[in-house]
XYZ file of C-alpha atoms in Angstrom:
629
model
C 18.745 -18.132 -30.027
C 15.159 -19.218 -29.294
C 13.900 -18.994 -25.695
C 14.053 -22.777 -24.683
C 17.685 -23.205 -26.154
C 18.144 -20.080 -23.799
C 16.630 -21.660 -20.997
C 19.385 -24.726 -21.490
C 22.143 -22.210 -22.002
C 20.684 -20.464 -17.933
C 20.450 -24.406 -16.374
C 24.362 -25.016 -17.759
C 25.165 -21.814 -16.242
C 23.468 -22.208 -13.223
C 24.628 -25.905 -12.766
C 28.241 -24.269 -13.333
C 28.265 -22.573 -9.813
C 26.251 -25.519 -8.331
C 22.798 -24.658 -8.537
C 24.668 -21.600 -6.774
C 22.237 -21.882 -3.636
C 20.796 -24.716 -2.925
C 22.727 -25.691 0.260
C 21.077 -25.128 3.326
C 22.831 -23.776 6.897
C 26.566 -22.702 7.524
C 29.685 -23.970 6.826
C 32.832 -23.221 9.413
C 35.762 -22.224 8.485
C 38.439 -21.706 10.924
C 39.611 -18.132 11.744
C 41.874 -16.733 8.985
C 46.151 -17.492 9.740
C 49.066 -16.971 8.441
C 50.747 -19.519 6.607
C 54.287 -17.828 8.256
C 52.992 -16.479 10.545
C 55.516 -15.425 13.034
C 57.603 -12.923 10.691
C 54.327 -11.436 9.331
C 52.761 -10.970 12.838
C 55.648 -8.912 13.448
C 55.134 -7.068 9.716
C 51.190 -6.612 10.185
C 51.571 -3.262 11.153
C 54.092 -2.379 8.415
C 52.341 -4.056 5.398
C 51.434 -1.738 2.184
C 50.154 -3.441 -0.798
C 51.985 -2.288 -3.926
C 51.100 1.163 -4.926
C 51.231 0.613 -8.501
C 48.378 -2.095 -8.322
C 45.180 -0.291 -9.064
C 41.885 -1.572 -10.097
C 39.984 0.742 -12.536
C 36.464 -0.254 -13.558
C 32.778 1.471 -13.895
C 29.568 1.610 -12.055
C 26.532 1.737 -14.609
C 24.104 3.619 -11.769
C 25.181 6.307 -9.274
C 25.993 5.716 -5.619
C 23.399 6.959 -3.362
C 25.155 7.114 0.155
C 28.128 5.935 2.319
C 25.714 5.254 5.286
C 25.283 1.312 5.331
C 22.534 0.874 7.237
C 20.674 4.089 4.764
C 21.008 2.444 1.361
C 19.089 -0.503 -0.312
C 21.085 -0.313 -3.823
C 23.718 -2.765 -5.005
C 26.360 -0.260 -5.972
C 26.166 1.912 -2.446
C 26.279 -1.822 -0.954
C 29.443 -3.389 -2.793
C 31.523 0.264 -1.905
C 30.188 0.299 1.861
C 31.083 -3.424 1.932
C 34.760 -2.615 0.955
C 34.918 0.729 3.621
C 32.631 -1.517 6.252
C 32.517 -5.055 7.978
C 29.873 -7.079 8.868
C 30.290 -10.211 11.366
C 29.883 -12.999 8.983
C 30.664 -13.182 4.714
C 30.480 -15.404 1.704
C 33.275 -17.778 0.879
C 34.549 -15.356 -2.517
C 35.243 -18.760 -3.917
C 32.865 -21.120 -2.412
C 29.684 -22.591 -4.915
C 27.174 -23.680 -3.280
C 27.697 -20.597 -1.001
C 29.165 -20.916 2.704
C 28.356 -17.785 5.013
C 31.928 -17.634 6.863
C 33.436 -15.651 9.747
C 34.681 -12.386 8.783
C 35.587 -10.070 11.821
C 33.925 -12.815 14.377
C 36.360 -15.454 15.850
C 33.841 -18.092 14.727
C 30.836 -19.134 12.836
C 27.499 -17.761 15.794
C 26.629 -20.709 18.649
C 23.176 -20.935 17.976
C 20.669 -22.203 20.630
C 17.836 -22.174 22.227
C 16.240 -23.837 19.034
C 16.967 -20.890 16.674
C 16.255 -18.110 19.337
C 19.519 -16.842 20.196
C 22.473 -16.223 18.396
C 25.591 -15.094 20.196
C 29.407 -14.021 19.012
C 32.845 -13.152 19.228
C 34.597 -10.255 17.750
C 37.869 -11.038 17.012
C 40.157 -8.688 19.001
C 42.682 -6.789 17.414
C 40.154 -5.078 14.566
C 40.234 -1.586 14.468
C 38.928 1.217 12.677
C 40.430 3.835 10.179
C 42.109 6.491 11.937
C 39.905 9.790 12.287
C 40.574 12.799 14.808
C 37.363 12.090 16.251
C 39.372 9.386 18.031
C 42.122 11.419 19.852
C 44.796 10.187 17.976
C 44.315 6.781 19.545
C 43.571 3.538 17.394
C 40.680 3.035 17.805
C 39.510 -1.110 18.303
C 36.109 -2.864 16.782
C 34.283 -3.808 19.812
C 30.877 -6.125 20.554
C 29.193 -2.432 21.226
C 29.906 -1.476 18.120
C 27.720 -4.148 16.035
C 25.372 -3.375 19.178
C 25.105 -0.215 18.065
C 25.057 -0.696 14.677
C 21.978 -2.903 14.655
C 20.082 -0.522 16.587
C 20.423 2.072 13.979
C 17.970 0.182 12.088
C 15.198 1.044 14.755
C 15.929 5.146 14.486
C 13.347 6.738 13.099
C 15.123 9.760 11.448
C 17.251 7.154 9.273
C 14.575 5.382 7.707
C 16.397 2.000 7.635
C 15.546 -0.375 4.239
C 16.489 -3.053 6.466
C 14.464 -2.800 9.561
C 12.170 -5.157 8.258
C 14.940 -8.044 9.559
C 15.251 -7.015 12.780
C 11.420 -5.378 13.712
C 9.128 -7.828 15.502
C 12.011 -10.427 15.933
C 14.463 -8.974 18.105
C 13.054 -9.429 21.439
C 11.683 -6.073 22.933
C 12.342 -4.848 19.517
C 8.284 -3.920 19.273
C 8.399 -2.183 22.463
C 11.300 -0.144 21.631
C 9.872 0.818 18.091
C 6.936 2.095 19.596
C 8.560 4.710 22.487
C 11.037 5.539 19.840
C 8.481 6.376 17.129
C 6.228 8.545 19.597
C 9.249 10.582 20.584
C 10.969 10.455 16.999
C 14.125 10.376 18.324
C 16.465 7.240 19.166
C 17.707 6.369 22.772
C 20.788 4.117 22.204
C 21.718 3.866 25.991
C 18.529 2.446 26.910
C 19.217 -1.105 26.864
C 17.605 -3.673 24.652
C 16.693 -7.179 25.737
C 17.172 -8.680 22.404
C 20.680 -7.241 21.359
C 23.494 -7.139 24.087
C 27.006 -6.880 25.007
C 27.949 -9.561 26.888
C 31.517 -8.563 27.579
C 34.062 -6.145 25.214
C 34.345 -8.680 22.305
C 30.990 -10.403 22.520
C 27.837 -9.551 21.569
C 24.672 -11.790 21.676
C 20.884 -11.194 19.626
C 17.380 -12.872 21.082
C 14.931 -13.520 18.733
C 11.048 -13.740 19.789
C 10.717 -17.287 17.398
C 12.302 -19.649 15.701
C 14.062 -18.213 12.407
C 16.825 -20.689 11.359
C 17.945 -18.356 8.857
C 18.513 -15.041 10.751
C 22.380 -15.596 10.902
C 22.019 -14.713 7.054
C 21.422 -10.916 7.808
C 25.072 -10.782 9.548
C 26.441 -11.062 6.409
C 24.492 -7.938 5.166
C 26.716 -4.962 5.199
C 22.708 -2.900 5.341
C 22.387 -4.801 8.846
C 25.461 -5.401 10.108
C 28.600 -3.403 8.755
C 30.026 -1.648 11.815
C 30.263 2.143 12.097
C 31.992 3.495 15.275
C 29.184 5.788 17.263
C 31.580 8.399 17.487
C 31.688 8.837 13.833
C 28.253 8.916 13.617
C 27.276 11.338 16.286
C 30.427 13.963 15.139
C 29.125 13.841 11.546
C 25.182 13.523 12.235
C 23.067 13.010 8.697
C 26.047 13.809 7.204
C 27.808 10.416 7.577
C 27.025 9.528 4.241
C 29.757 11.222 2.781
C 31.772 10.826 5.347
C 32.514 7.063 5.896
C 34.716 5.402 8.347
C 34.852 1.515 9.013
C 37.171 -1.305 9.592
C 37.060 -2.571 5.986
C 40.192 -2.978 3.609
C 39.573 0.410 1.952
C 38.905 4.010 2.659
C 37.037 6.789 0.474
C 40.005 9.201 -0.434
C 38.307 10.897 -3.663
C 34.842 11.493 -4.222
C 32.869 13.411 -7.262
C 29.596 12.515 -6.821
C 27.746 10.432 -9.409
C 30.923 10.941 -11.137
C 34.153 9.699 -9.622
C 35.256 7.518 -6.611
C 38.414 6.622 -5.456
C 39.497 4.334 -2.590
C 43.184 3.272 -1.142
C 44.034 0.649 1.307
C 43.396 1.628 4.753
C 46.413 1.287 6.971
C 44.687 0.021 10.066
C 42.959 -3.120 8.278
C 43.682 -6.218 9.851
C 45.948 -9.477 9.159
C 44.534 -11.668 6.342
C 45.380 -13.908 4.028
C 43.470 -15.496 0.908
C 41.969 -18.347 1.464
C 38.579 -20.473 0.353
C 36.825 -23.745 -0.359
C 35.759 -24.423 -3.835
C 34.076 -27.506 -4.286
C 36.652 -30.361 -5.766
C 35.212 -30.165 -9.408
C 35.239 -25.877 -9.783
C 38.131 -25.528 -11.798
C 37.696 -22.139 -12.335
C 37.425 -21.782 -8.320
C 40.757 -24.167 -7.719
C 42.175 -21.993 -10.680
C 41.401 -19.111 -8.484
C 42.879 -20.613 -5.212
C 46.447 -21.553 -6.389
C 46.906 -18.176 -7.768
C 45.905 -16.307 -5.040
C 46.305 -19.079 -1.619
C 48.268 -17.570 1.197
C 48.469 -13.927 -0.335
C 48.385 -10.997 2.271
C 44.863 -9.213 1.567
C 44.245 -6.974 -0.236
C 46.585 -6.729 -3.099
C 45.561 -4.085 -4.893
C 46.495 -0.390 -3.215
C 44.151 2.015 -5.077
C 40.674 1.624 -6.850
C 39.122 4.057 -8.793
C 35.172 3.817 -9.559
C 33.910 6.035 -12.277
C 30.018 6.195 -12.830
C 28.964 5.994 -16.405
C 25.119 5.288 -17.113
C 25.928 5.243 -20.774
C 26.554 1.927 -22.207
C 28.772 2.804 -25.507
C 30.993 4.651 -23.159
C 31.389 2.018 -20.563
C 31.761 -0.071 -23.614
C 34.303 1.926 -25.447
C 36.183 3.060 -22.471
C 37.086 -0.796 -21.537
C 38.011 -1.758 -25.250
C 40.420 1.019 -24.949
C 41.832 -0.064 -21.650
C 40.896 2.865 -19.495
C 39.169 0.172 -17.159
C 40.629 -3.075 -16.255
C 37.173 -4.582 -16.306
C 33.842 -3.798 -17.465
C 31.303 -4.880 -14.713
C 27.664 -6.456 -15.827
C 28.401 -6.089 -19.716
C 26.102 -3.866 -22.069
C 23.473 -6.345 -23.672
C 23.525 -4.283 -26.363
C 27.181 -5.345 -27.210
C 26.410 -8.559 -26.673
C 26.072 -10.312 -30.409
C 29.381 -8.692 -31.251
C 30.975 -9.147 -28.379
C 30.332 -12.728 -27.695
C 28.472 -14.662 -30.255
C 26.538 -17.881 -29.500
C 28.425 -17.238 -25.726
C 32.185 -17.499 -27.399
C 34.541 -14.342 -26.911
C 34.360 -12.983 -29.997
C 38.155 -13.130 -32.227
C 38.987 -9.756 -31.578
C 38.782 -9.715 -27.903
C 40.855 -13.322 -27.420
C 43.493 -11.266 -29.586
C 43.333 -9.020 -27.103
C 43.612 -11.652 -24.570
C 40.113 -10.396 -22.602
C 39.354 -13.113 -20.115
C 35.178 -13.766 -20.326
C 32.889 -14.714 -17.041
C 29.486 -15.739 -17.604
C 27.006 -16.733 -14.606
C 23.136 -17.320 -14.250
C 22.479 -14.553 -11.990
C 20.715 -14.525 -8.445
C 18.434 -11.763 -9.449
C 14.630 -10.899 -10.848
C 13.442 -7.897 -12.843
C 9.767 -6.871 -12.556
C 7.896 -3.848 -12.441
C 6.330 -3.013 -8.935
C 2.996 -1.197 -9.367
C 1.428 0.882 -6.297
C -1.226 -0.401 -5.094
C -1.911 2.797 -2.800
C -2.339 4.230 -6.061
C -5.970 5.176 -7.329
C -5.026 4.415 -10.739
C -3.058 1.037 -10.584
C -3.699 -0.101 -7.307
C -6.750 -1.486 -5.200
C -7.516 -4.962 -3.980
C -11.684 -4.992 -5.570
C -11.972 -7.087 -9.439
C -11.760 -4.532 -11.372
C -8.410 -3.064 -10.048
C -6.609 -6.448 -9.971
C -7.828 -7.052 -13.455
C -6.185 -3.573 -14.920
C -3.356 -4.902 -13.100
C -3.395 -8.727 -14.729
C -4.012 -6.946 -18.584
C -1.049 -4.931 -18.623
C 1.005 -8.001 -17.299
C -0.752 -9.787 -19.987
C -0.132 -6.979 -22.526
C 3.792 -6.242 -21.685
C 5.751 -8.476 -24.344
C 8.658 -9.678 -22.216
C 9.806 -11.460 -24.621
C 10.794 -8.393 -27.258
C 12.922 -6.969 -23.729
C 14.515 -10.396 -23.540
C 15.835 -10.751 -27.156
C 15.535 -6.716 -28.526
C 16.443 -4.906 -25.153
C 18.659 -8.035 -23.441
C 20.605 -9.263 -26.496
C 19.098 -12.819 -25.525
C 20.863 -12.133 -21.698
C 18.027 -13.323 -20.464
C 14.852 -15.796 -19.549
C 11.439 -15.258 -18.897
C 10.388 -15.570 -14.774
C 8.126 -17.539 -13.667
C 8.321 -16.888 -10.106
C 8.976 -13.945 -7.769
C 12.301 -15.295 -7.000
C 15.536 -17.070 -8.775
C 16.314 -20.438 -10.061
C 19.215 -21.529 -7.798
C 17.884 -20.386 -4.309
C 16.410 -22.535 -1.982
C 13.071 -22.926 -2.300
C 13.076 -22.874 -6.775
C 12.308 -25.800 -8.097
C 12.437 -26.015 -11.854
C 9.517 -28.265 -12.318
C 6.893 -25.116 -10.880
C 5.634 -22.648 -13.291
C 3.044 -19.796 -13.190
C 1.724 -18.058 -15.674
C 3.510 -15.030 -14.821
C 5.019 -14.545 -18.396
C 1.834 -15.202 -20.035
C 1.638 -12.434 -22.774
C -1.977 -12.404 -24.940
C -2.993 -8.443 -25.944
C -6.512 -10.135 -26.836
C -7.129 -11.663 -23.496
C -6.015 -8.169 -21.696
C -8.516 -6.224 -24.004
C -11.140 -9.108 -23.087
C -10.431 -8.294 -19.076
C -10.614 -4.062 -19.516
C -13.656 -4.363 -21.576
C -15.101 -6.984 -19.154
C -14.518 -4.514 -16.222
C -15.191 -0.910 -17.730
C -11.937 0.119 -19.001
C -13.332 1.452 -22.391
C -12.315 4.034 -25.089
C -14.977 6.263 -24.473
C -14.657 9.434 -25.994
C -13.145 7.224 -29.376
C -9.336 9.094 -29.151
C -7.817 5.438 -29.528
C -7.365 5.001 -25.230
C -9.208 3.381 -22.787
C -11.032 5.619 -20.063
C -11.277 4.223 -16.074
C -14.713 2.680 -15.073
C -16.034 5.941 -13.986
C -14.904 7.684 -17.047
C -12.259 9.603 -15.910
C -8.791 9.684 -17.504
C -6.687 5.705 -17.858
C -3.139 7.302 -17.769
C -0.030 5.037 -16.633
C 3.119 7.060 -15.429
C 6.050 5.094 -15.857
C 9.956 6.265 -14.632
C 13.009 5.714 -16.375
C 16.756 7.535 -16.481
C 17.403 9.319 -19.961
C 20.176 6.169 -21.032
C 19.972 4.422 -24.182
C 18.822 1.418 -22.897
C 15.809 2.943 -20.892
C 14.822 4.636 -23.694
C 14.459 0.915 -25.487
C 11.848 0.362 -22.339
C 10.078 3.279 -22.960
C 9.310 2.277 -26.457
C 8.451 -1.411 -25.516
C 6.737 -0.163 -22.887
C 4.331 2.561 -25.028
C 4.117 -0.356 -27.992
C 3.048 -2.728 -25.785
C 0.367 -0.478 -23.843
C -0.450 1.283 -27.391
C -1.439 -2.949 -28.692
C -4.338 -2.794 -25.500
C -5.185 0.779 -25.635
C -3.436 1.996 -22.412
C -2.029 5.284 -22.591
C 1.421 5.686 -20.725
C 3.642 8.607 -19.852
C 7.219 8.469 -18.977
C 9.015 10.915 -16.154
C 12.623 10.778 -16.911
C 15.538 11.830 -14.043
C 17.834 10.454 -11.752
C 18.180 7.193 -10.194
C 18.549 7.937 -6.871
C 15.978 10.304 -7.015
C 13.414 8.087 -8.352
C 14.566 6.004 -5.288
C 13.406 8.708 -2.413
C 10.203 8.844 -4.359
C 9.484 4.848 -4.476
C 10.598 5.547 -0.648
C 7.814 7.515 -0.161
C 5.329 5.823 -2.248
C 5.677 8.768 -4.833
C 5.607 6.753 -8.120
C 2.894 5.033 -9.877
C 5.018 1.894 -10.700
C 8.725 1.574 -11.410
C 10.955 -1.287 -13.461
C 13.547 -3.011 -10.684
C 15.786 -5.638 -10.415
C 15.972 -7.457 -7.068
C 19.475 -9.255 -6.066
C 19.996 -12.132 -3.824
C 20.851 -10.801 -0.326
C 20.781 -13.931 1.361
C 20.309 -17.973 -0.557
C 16.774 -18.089 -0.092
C 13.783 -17.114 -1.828
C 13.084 -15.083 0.918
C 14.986 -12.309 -0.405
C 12.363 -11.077 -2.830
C 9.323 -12.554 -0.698
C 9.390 -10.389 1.815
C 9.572 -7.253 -0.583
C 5.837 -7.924 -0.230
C 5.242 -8.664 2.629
C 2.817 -6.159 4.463
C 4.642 -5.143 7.018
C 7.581 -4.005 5.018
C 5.559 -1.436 3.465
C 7.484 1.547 2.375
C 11.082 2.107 2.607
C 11.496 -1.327 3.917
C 11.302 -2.929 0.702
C 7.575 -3.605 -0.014
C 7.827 -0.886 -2.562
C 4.543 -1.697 -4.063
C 3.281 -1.334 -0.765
C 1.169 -5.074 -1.146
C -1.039 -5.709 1.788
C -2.853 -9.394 1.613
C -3.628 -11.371 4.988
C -3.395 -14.532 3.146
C 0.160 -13.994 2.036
C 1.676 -12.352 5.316
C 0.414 -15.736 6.997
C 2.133 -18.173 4.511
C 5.149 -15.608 4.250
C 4.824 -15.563 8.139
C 5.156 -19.499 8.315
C 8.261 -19.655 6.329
C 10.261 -17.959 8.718
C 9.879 -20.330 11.424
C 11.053 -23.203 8.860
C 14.599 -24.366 7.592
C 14.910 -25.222 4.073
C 12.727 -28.268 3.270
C 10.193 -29.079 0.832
C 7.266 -27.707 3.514
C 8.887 -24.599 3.336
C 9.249 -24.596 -0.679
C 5.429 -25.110 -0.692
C 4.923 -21.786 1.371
C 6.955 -19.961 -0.859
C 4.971 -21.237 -4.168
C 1.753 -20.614 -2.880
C 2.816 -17.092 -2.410
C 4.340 -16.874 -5.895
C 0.573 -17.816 -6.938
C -0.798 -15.417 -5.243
C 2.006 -12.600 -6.787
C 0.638 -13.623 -10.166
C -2.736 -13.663 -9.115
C -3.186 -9.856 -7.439
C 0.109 -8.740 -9.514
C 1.415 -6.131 -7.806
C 4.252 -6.972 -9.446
C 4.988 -7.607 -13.113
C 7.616 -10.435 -13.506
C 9.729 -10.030 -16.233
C 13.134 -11.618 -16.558
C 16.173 -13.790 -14.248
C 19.222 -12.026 -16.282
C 22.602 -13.751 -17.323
C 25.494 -11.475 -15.912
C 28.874 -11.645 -17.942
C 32.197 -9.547 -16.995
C 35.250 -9.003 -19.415
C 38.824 -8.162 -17.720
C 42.206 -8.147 -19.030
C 44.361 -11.248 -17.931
C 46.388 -8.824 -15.633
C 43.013 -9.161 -13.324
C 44.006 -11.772 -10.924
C 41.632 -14.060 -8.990
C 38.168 -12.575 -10.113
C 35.025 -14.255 -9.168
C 31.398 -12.211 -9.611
C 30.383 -12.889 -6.101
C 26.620 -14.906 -6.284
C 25.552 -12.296 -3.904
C 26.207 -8.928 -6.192
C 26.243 -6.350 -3.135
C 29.357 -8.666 -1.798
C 32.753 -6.733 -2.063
C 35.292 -8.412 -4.312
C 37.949 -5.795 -4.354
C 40.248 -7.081 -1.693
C 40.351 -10.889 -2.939
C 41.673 -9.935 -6.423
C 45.356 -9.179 -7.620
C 47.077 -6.959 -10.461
C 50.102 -8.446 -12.244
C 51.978 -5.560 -13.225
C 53.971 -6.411 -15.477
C 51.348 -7.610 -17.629
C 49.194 -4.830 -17.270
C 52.432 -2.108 -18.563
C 52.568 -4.533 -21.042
C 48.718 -3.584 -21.989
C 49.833 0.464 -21.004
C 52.419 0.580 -23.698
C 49.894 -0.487 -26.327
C 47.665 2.089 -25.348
């Protein structure tokens, strides 16, 4: 399939789930109730979903931690947003998306033009029991998310997220700075910004207008609660020893190898409910199976990390897993020709899910680095030929089975702020223009082995990362063939995910191919992974400083969706392709198989969102699928 019939294959998608985000602001939706309620008020206490239901499926990359506010990954985020809560969610079934109460009584009264955002904790919310409490349940409180917020200013934890709170929480600077000098965290010295107003409700002062703050209490990295107890019993070890108000709790855990979670006891009353636009019939689908259901469903869910692809493959075919989460590319053509299951698998009576995902691949080079980085002509143009040199569109159709487009901006179609009639030249791949720039510029083969030298004659070596999978090693290969085509020599450091991670922390790594996901529906999400401020383990991992784009990213935030805003973000993208400290690559096309015994799934449009609780497990259709086994 060529690229542009691709590219109409992504805007069907993406219209599919209503150009996903492009709604602006909140949507209410009333407290969650029972539709009979009176006998199961008096049964909340009681309830066990049904121990046979369990949901089996496969991460592809290793968890890193249980901490919430320590992690930046998707997979840590979608298990410590099962285990956690945070004030506000996404409607599961909801397209365009609607951020909706989730432990708060109501949506935040916003006012003071933006400034000040203040809320309720519903009362009755309480954590998992632990002996830490004294044998006493133990209730969610306004404190709590009080304290949970400030975690993000400790030093010692190295927060990804601080970046949403520094600077705009008022006395938030102030704090940062007596905190820093004495690297150690006072959480009983108040904080103007982030209060307890009274035992359920809590209230956060911004120092400017930012219409879209509310959008980081729905970010489990922010805002999932952990009880301070918990966290000053089990110190830096509370990453492997998680306790929250969520639906689940940890009950098994081989690291990078196994987890296993089972309904926590304590969780709260729920019930299924959600708004899918009138013409979703997959979402209405959704809602008539599951409407009114006591949540969660399923009792037990078992998580097994496999970074192999054949395996992950093979395992599902075989029905070891119910589901097989972000299908292997590389079984794509078999699997699902032209985007119809393939004959075998409707035998088998696989269900198929297909959406245009919320997401960007690049590669982030450092520009601390004194290979790859530097702001003078001659750096920036090192950086612009291997972006020029790097065919993207051999990792699209070779690497990505066609599961794929090309980028052309630093964020994804769908969020507010894309508009599908701007392009850069981001994509742009010509191996004689990027030998035109290194020659132009010094980077020559000077001692005739075949590889360009730096200016000054010393050795032109790039040191890539990648994990020792399959598909990685399909990178690698592009990767050398591409930088072979331009004279670039590259090396490759294989090991661990997370360990790569700590390194790109600590500005450790030369450059390093990412995906971004959406966080939040605005472009902002991947924007302010370069802004200069966030430098380091707060997200700006190529560590991009440029006073012209922290002042247009800096405008945005005081803005609400608009097309003045949308402007602001494209001059940035401009300036993105013009410094590159980023190589865009690709916007991906996510697709999930289950078995039909998988009730009510829905890939959440925000991938670190929890599912698990929302879905259901007919039983006697899945022994049907045991006794074939």
């Amino acid at each position: 399939m060529g690229l542009q019939s691709l590219s109409g294959v992504f805007g069907q998608l993406t219209a599919l789930i209503g150009l996903v985000l492009m709604a602006s602001g909140a949507h209410v939706l009333a407290a969650s109730s029972n539709p009979a309620s009176a006998s199961a008020s008096a049964a909340a206490s009681t309830y066990v979903p049904d121990k046979t239901k369990v949901l089996r499926y496969a991460f592809e990359v290793a968890e890193s931690s249980m901490d919430p506010q320590k992690v930046s990954d998707v997979y840590s985020t979608i298990v410590n947003n099962a285990i956690f809560d945070t004030p506000l969610r996404y409607d599961y079934l909801a397209r365009p998306l609607k951020a909706v109460p989730n432990t708060l009584v109501a949506m935040p009264e916003v006012t003071d033009n933006h400034k000040t955002f203040t809320m309720r904790v519903k009362p009755g919310i309480y954590f998992a029991d632990h002996p830490v409490f004294g044998g006493k349940k133990r209730e969610l409180t306004a404190e709590d998310y009080v304290f949970t917020i400030k975690r993000l200013f400790d030093p010692k934890l190295s927060a990804p997220l601080l970046a949403e709170v520094e600077g705009y929480v008022v006395g938030s600077d102030e704090l940062l700075k007596r905190v820093r000098k004495a690297n150690k965290m006072d959480y009983d010295t108040p904080l103007e910004g982030l209060r307890a107003l009274d035992r359920y409700t809590f209230q956060i002062k911004l120092t400017e207008t930012k219409p879209d703050f509310f959008y980081v209490l729905t970010d489990c990295r922010v805002s999932c609660a952990v009880a301070r107890e918990i966290v000053e019993h089990y110190g830096t070890d509370i990453g492997s020893n998680p306790v929250g108000t969520g639906a689940y709790q940890l009950t098994s855990w081989k690291r990078s190898s196994r987890m296993v979670f089972e309904y926590n006891p304590n969780f709260r009353e729920a019930y299924f409910e959600g708004e899918p636009s009138p013409d979703d019939k997959a979402g209405q689908e959704i809602l008539a199976q599951m409407k009114g259901k006591r949540l969660p469903q399923v009792y037990r869910v078992e998580v097994a990390i496999i970074e192999e692809r054949q395996p992950r493959y093979l395992s599902f075919i075989n029905n070891e897993f119910d589901l097989i989460w972000l299908f292997p590319e590389d079984f794509a053509n078999m699997s699902f020709p032209n985007r119809t299951l393939a004959p075998n698998l409707k035998k088998m009576g696989i269900q198929m899910q297909q959406v245009a995902a919320l997401d960007l691949t690049y590669i982030y080079f450092n520009m601390e680095d004194k290979t790859v980085g530097g702001y003078k002509p001659e750096n920036v143009a090192l950086r612009r030929a291997i972006s020029l040199g790097y065919k993207t569109e051999d990792e699209i159709n070779i690497i990505r089975k066609g599961q794929a487009i090309p980028a052309h901006t630093p964020y994804a179609p769908g969020v507010q702020g894309w508009t599908p009639d701007f392009r850069t030249s981001a994509n742009e791949y010509d191996p004689a223009k990027a030998k035109a720039l290194l020659d132009l510029y010094g980077y020559k083969d000077v001692d005739g082995d075949g590889y360009r030298e730096m200016p000054d004659g010393s050795p032109l070596v790039l040191r890539n990362n990648s994990t020792p999978t399959d598909r990685d090693k399909q990178f690698d290969e592009l990767w050398k063939r591409s930088m072979d085509a331009i004279g670039i020599r590259i090396e490759v450091t294989k090991g661990k995910w997370p360990d790569f991670l700590k390194a790109s922390d600590a500005g450790k790594l030369m450059m390093w191919q990412l995906g971004g996901s959406a966080s939040t529906p605005t472009a902002e999400t991947w924007l302010q992974s370069l802004y200069g401020p966030n430098s380091g383990f707060k997200g700006n991992r190529a560590r991009f400083q440029l006073e012209a784009y922290d002042d247009l990213f800096a405008k945005s935030e005081l803005l609400p969706d608009g097309p003045e805003r949308t402007k602001l973000y494209q001059e940035m993208a401009r300036l993105v392709v013009a410094y590159a400290p980023w190589k865009i690559n690709t916007h991906r096309i996510l697709t999930d198989l289950y078995y039909p015994y998988l009730v009510g799934f829905r890939r959440p449009a925000v991938q670190t969102q929890s599912w698990w609780r929302f879905v259901d497990i007919d039983v006697p259709l899945m022994k049907q699928y045991e006794a074939k086994r």
